[in-house]
Amino acid sequence: MEPHEEKPIIYTMENKPIVTCAGDQTLFTALYSMLAQQLPREPMEWRRSYGRAPKMIHLEANFVQFKEELLPKEGNKALLTFPFLHIYWTDCCDTEAYKASVKEEMQRWQSVLRLHGSSDWLIVVVESDSKKKNKTNILPRTSIMDKIRNDFCNKQSDRCVALSDPLRDSSRSQESWSSFLTKLRTLLLMSFTKNLGRFEDDMRTLREKRTEPGWSFCDYFMVQEELAFVFEMLQQYEDALVQYDELDALFTQYVLNFGAGDGANWLGSFCQPVRSWNGLLLRRPIDMEKRELIQRSEASLLDLRSYLFSRQCTLLIFLQRPWEVTQRALELLHNCVQELRLLEVSVLHGALDCWVFLSCLEVLHRIEGCCDRSQLEANFSHTVGLWTYATEKLKSLGYMCGLVSENGPNSEELNRTVDLLAGLGAERPETASSLQSPYKKLKEALSSVEAFEKHYLELSHAALEMYRAIGRMRSARLVGKSLAEFYMRKGDPQTAQTFLLDSLKSYTSEGWSLPVTHTRKQIAECQKQLQQTEDYLQTSALLASDANLTDEERKHYCQEILNFANQAASENTDQRVALSMSAFAQLRELKFLPATATVHVGAALQLELRLCSLMPVPVRLEQLSASVHFTLEQPGMRSGPTGTQRRPGVSPDGIVTFPATNPSYGSSQSSAAAALELYEMQDRSPTDNALNSTGVVCKNVHLLLRRNDSTTSLDTHGASASALTVEDGAQMLKTNDVTLSPGNNSIVFTAPSMKAGTYTLRQLCATVGRVQFVLPHVYPIVQYDVYSQEPQLTIEPLTESLLAGLPQRVKFTIITGHYAVKKGDALQMSNSASMPILHTSSCSARILSSTGELVGEAALSIQASEKVTSISLPPTPPYHILEFQLEVLCHIPSSPARAESERLTNGEVRHRPKSRTRYNSGMASIDQKVSIDCPWSIYSILISLTFYTPFRAKHALLSAGKRKFVQVCLQNVSDTNFRLANQTLAEHQHTPSLELLSCNAKTHQLVYSRQCLYSLWEMKWSSEPPPPCLQCIFEASFSPADAPDTALKPYSYEFQLERVSTLYSVKAEIQPAVGEQQCRAGALCQLEVSITRLTEASEVEREDEEAIESESLRTTKLMYEVVDNSSHWAVCGKSSGLVSMPVAAMATHKVQMEVMPLFAGKLPFPSIKVFKYLPHTAPPTTQPDTDSCLENDNLSLLDKGLEDQADTASLRSRGSIHSLGSGDHQQLQQQPPRGVPMPRLEPFSPGQVFNCSLTRQVLVLPSTDDHVLEVNVT
């Protein structure tokens, strides 16, 4: 019985915690079904030790009848057979019955529990209403409960529970039943936690002894697996999986330590030779055969790993993580192979391949069994690795057993196949009924060549399609390459080439150098077998230039090309093979001579190419040619050399550098072939060659816009090499008999330049026998320009600006263009009186080439007539430059030109273009236009030269009483310093009574740039008054200061002076207040203004002034005004007024008024102004118009107040009366009368009124009661 009891239900997947039931079995049987159903309904929170997170679990129990044999014996640590709780059931309600039998049974039950050390028990007393009705003398239930608690539960009262008739449907019964279930769950969980914690401590102690001698991993494995079984019993699959993962990690670490030289004794049992390789078994929850082997320490490494993974797989399936199974399976299979090598386990050759193949298919079948098809298709990324691994192992088995060769397996290979099949053993019963079991597939695949090919292709194509479905194209092409190797072994190069080309495309696009080389060698072999000559030659060229190969291999493939070229040439066939030059040689650099890549028609232009030969040996070229595309120059597109402008991509040295590419990768060459070919397009006006628009044109749109997947680079062999077309045009650059040595080679071409236009290099072709290496597109774009230029004449100054009045050198530049200047050709220049041309007999011309190199010099012959100056030109070839210099002189006009900053008549400032005012701001300009007739044109050329006057002059009339002085200011507005001499001032028409006396001490002066020179003359006249208007002219001679030997040039300035005599003298006196000796701040002072007429009125003055005849006395009205512009004085009383001044010599009028100084100190006198007052001459004919009278407030006050001598003290605003007399009066004069004649004010001309007190000052003391002293110093 004991062996049978040791394994009651241990190894099923439905284990539950054991709960024993003693006492009334009939009572328990009645409640069993309800108890088993309702116990797991409510979850319980399981709190574990060591800070592990709590979990909600549903407790189930396996209720069995109490037997002493179920209690654990000493040393038995099995948890699955351990009873976690013991329950005693009774429904006794009679005290006598309790004493007679029940109590004794309970005592025996507890004594047995105490004997085995079990303290987890519970007594359940069930109350039945039917028994109460039958026995009326029964004591209350509490008496039985009290007796039981007193007898058995003195210290654990919660171990006795009363259950009220649970079979009845009443609220009291339900409440009692619910309380009982809660108590049962709590006690069961407490017992479970306690015993599980004790078990974990024992297991941890056992693990810590792993370094001691005699420790066995297999024994520890069974203990920790017991814990995993418990977690699995509680449906805590994650915790159960952790236990197996820990065992996996522990075993792996021991194996790694063994490989490092630190081995454990118990590992010796796992180093035994492998006798069976039947693969994983995942169709059983527990593989009992392998578990027993582990328990007996007889398991091999494959047995342990297989059992461990099967348990992990089962738990992952329960956790609904099937895709993790595939990931773990792939890692397991690779790790097992390495562990067998580390442990040096003896394995039959090919046995591991069988085990891996069977294991891969077993995992895939297990996953297919728990997932539907849609899930499998959506998760190809998880399973495709197993499909690929199984394919590789089957391929390895096929090579090993001779199933891939064309002749089939030999006897040795057949014996090996028999040995491998013997190690598989008999098929397991779980898969015996399956037609597609891994066992049957492997056995069938190894049975014949046809069956192997069928299964291998089936697996390969399945993996290929899966990789393509998930977008892993690299892996798909890797599988395809494996298929190509299979087809090559089978003698099918055509199919193999298809897969190899697909793989090569992936390798080249990603830059895998070594795989590219290896794959190309395989492709070359296929092409050679298929007799694809052109493709084979192209592949051979790529391999000959591949640095990953040895020199012998490279020379072999190069010789293949040369042999074909020599063979075709000897046979005199017309067959030409066009190959891509990218594998033969690379264009590294191109240099233009000249560097501008622009020449005129017929000029010499050389192109130096630097080719880098990629061949391992020198190769003799019969011809190296470059095709050139010619674009005719359109009218208005280009009229001359670009000068400093260069083509894009061309360095200043005329070098075009081409990007270095790896010939092994076709992607770069493909992109270069489809690179943009952009050309500049300019639209110019045919009349003045002005640029209207510019843009770019792409000339290979047909290559750029085609589909990428429809074309394949020649380097990837997707297309035949015959797709290369060699252009054969009239414009070709050729050189014959060239030998290309390995490395850099220099080849020089002479470019055609007979037509004007743009030449573009399109192709480069190297010919070796009948083999042509073609570079279909040269990129970056290489172009050179040949231009046909019209003759041009330009005249430009040699300095920043041309100065008038001085000889200035100008440069004549003639670009001959396509015109050849012949003997007798001359420039005919129209003469201008204001700008003569100064020429000497020693004038010469320089002849330059188009690149600026001096060719020669020749003398110029200049002949001048009254209207034309003829310049004979020396003979000059086309596309040369003729330069010479002449001196011109622009006379300064006697009347000053309008300055650039001067205002026009409409009040606006005149602005010149920036190019004319940038360096000559403030200088008056003079435009001189010259008409030139050229021998190459029937039209005259009009050229404008702008000269600038170096001086700017202004004058002023100064007065000192009756004495008059004329001041002339001469400002040097140029950047040149001048030497000035002979300054004179004279009249146009001499006046005998007038004399101009010079006050200038020096006759020679230096005038620096941006500085002024002042000259002064005194006007003296006899008894007769001076004329009313004087026309004066200022003259001086000047020359540059840095050229003292230069002849002096004249300069003149004309101006006009009017009313120069002094009519009135104004004098002011300020007296302190009465009783004061000095003026004080804040005290009134007396201001006395004296206006004195100095001369009698002349005839002209009589006409200008409006005098009034009264009592034989001729008078005129003047208006005076006292203002203080500096706010030093306050004018009290009237500050302005009218006076009637007799028109007689020395007539004087005095005006007194009060002023108050506002500050202390020496204060200047207030300003005194005098105006002519011209009253209205006509009486008002209509009622005055209010609007017209009040159009100006100051004027209305003047008209009202000054006529009536009213007080005008309120008119103290600065310049109010002055503005009335100047600006407002002029506005008044310009406005037509509106019915009321208005008075007018007119200022005197400069010099007519002399203010004797203009610069006088008066001392003002501070006031005596001021605490703060305020002093104004002026």
PDB file of N, CA and C in Angstrom, residues 843-877:
ATOM      1  N   CYS A 843      52.197 108.932 -76.760  1.00  0.00           N
ATOM      2  CA  CYS A 843      51.115 108.058 -76.305  1.00  0.00           C
ATOM      3  C   CYS A 843      51.258 106.689 -76.950  1.00  0.00           C
ATOM      4  N   SER A 844      51.130 105.635 -76.169  1.00  0.00           N
ATOM      5  CA  SER A 844      51.267 104.270 -76.677  1.00  0.00           C
ATOM      6  C   SER A 844      50.106 103.424 -76.194  1.00  0.00           C
ATOM      7  N   ALA A 845      49.919 102.296 -76.847  1.00  0.00           N
ATOM      8  CA  ALA A 845      48.835 101.360 -76.520  1.00  0.00           C
ATOM      9  C   ALA A 845      49.439  99.999 -76.196  1.00  0.00           C
ATOM     10  N   ARG A 846      48.789  99.273 -75.293  1.00  0.00           N
ATOM     11  CA  ARG A 846      49.214  97.935 -74.895  1.00  0.00           C
ATOM     12  C   ARG A 846      48.233  96.919 -75.478  1.00  0.00           C
ATOM     13  N   ILE A 847      48.783  95.839 -76.025  1.00  0.00           N
ATOM     14  CA  ILE A 847      47.969  94.773 -76.606  1.00  0.00           C
ATOM     15  C   ILE A 847      48.097  93.566 -75.678  1.00  0.00           C
ATOM     16  N   LEU A 848      46.954  93.093 -75.162  1.00  0.00           N
ATOM     17  CA  LEU A 848      46.902  91.980 -74.225  1.00  0.00           C
ATOM     18  C   LEU A 848      46.144  90.819 -74.837  1.00  0.00           C
ATOM     19  N   SER A 849      46.477  89.616 -74.381  1.00  0.00           N
ATOM     20  CA  SER A 849      45.708  88.441 -74.800  1.00  0.00           C
ATOM     21  C   SER A 849      44.411  88.371 -74.005  1.00  0.00           C
ATOM     22  N   SER A 850      43.563  87.416 -74.354  1.00  0.00           N
ATOM     23  CA  SER A 850      42.279  87.284 -73.659  1.00  0.00           C
ATOM     24  C   SER A 850      42.457  86.872 -72.209  1.00  0.00           C
ATOM     25  N   THR A 851      43.632  86.286 -71.875  1.00  0.00           N
ATOM     26  CA  THR A 851      43.892  85.901 -70.492  1.00  0.00           C
ATOM     27  C   THR A 851      44.606  86.989 -69.711  1.00  0.00           C
ATOM     28  N   GLY A 852      44.882  88.159 -70.326  1.00  0.00           N
ATOM     29  CA  GLY A 852      45.516  89.266 -69.638  1.00  0.00           C
ATOM     30  C   GLY A 852      47.017  89.313 -69.779  1.00  0.00           C
ATOM     31  N   GLU A 853      47.609  88.459 -70.607  1.00  0.00           N
ATOM     32  CA  GLU A 853      49.055  88.472 -70.790  1.00  0.00           C
ATOM     33  C   GLU A 853      49.428  89.519 -71.831  1.00  0.00           C
ATOM     34  N   LEU A 854      50.523  90.225 -71.579  1.00  0.00           N
ATOM     35  CA  LEU A 854      50.980  91.278 -72.482  1.00  0.00           C
ATOM     36  C   LEU A 854      51.545  90.654 -73.749  1.00  0.00           C
ATOM     37  N   VAL A 855      51.017  91.124 -74.885  1.00  0.00           N
ATOM     38  CA  VAL A 855      51.468  90.630 -76.190  1.00  0.00           C
ATOM     39  C   VAL A 855      52.465  91.595 -76.815  1.00  0.00           C
ATOM     40  N   GLY A 856      52.175  92.894 -76.703  1.00  0.00           N
ATOM     41  CA  GLY A 856      53.067  93.889 -77.294  1.00  0.00           C
ATOM     42  C   GLY A 856      52.569  95.291 -77.034  1.00  0.00           C
ATOM     43  N   GLU A 857      53.370  96.280 -77.466  1.00  0.00           N
ATOM     44  CA  GLU A 857      53.016  97.678 -77.356  1.00  0.00           C
ATOM     45  C   GLU A 857      53.199  98.344 -78.706  1.00  0.00           C
ATOM     46  N   ALA A 858      52.391  99.386 -78.934  1.00  0.00           N
ATOM     47  CA  ALA A 858      52.460 100.120 -80.204  1.00  0.00           C
ATOM     48  C   ALA A 858      52.128 101.581 -79.946  1.00  0.00           C
ATOM     49  N   ALA A 859      52.712 102.451 -80.756  1.00  0.00           N
ATOM     50  CA  ALA A 859      52.467 103.884 -80.606  1.00  0.00           C
ATOM     51  C   ALA A 859      51.134 104.257 -81.231  1.00  0.00           C
ATOM     52  N   LEU A 860      50.499 105.264 -80.633  1.00  0.00           N
ATOM     53  CA  LEU A 860      49.224 105.760 -81.140  1.00  0.00           C
ATOM     54  C   LEU A 860      49.447 107.040 -81.929  1.00  0.00           C
ATOM     55  N   SER A 861      48.700 107.154 -82.980  1.00  0.00           N
ATOM     56  CA  SER A 861      48.731 108.375 -83.790  1.00  0.00           C
ATOM     57  C   SER A 861      47.407 109.094 -83.579  1.00  0.00           C
ATOM     58  N   ILE A 862      47.500 110.315 -83.017  1.00  0.00           N
ATOM     59  CA  ILE A 862      46.303 111.094 -82.706  1.00  0.00           C
ATOM     60  C   ILE A 862      46.331 112.370 -83.526  1.00  0.00           C
ATOM     61  N   GLN A 863      45.289 112.608 -84.264  1.00  0.00           N
ATOM     62  CA  GLN A 863      45.141 113.818 -85.073  1.00  0.00           C
ATOM     63  C   GLN A 863      43.831 114.482 -84.696  1.00  0.00           C
ATOM     64  N   ALA A 864      43.928 115.802 -84.473  1.00  0.00           N
ATOM     65  CA  ALA A 864      42.762 116.560 -84.032  1.00  0.00           C
ATOM     66  C   ALA A 864      42.423 117.629 -85.054  1.00  0.00           C
ATOM     67  N   SER A 865      41.180 117.805 -85.287  1.00  0.00           N
ATOM     68  CA  SER A 865      40.677 118.883 -86.140  1.00  0.00           C
ATOM     69  C   SER A 865      39.704 119.713 -85.317  1.00  0.00           C
ATOM     70  N   GLU A 866      38.997 120.547 -86.003  1.00  0.00           N
ATOM     71  CA  GLU A 866      38.091 121.440 -85.276  1.00  0.00           C
ATOM     72  C   GLU A 866      36.952 120.670 -84.625  1.00  0.00           C
ATOM     73  N   LYS A 867      36.458 119.655 -85.259  1.00  0.00           N
ATOM     74  CA  LYS A 867      35.286 118.946 -84.749  1.00  0.00           C
ATOM     75  C   LYS A 867      35.574 117.513 -84.324  1.00  0.00           C
ATOM     76  N   VAL A 868      36.626 116.911 -84.867  1.00  0.00           N
ATOM     77  CA  VAL A 868      36.850 115.486 -84.642  1.00  0.00           C
ATOM     78  C   VAL A 868      38.298 115.269 -84.229  1.00  0.00           C
ATOM     79  N   THR A 869      38.469 114.337 -83.297  1.00  0.00           N
ATOM     80  CA  THR A 869      39.797 113.840 -82.933  1.00  0.00           C
ATOM     81  C   THR A 869      39.890 112.394 -83.389  1.00  0.00           C
ATOM     82  N   SER A 870      40.882 112.113 -84.208  1.00  0.00           N
ATOM     83  CA  SER A 870      41.044 110.773 -84.784  1.00  0.00           C
ATOM     84  C   SER A 870      42.190 110.069 -84.083  1.00  0.00           C
ATOM     85  N   ILE A 871      41.901 108.835 -83.578  1.00  0.00           N
ATOM     86  CA  ILE A 871      42.909 108.010 -82.909  1.00  0.00           C
ATOM     87  C   ILE A 871      43.123 106.774 -83.762  1.00  0.00           C
ATOM     88  N   SER A 872      44.309 106.690 -84.383  1.00  0.00           N
ATOM     89  CA  SER A 872      44.628 105.539 -85.228  1.00  0.00           C
ATOM     90  C   SER A 872      45.030 104.360 -84.339  1.00  0.00           C
ATOM     91  N   LEU A 873      44.399 103.204 -84.561  1.00  0.00           N
ATOM     92  CA  LEU A 873      44.623 102.030 -83.731  1.00  0.00           C
ATOM     93  C   LEU A 873      45.665 101.126 -84.357  1.00  0.00           C
ATOM     94  N   PRO A 874      46.514 100.518 -83.562  1.00  0.00           N
ATOM     95  CA  PRO A 874      47.478  99.552 -84.121  1.00  0.00           C
ATOM     96  C   PRO A 874      46.769  98.252 -84.480  1.00  0.00           C
ATOM     97  N   PRO A 875      47.299  97.483 -85.413  1.00  0.00           N
ATOM     98  CA  PRO A 875      46.679  96.194 -85.766  1.00  0.00           C
ATOM     99  C   PRO A 875      46.647  95.259 -84.552  1.00  0.00           C
ATOM    100  N   THR A 876      45.468  94.675 -84.311  1.00  0.00           N
ATOM    101  CA  THR A 876      45.264  93.802 -83.147  1.00  0.00           C
ATOM    102  C   THR A 876      44.503  92.561 -83.592  1.00  0.00           C
ATOM    103  N   PRO A 877      44.976  91.370 -83.217  1.00  0.00           N
ATOM    104  CA  PRO A 877      44.258  90.141 -83.615  1.00  0.00           C
ATOM    105  C   PRO A 877      42.900  90.060 -82.914  1.00  0.00           C
TER     106      PRO A 877
END
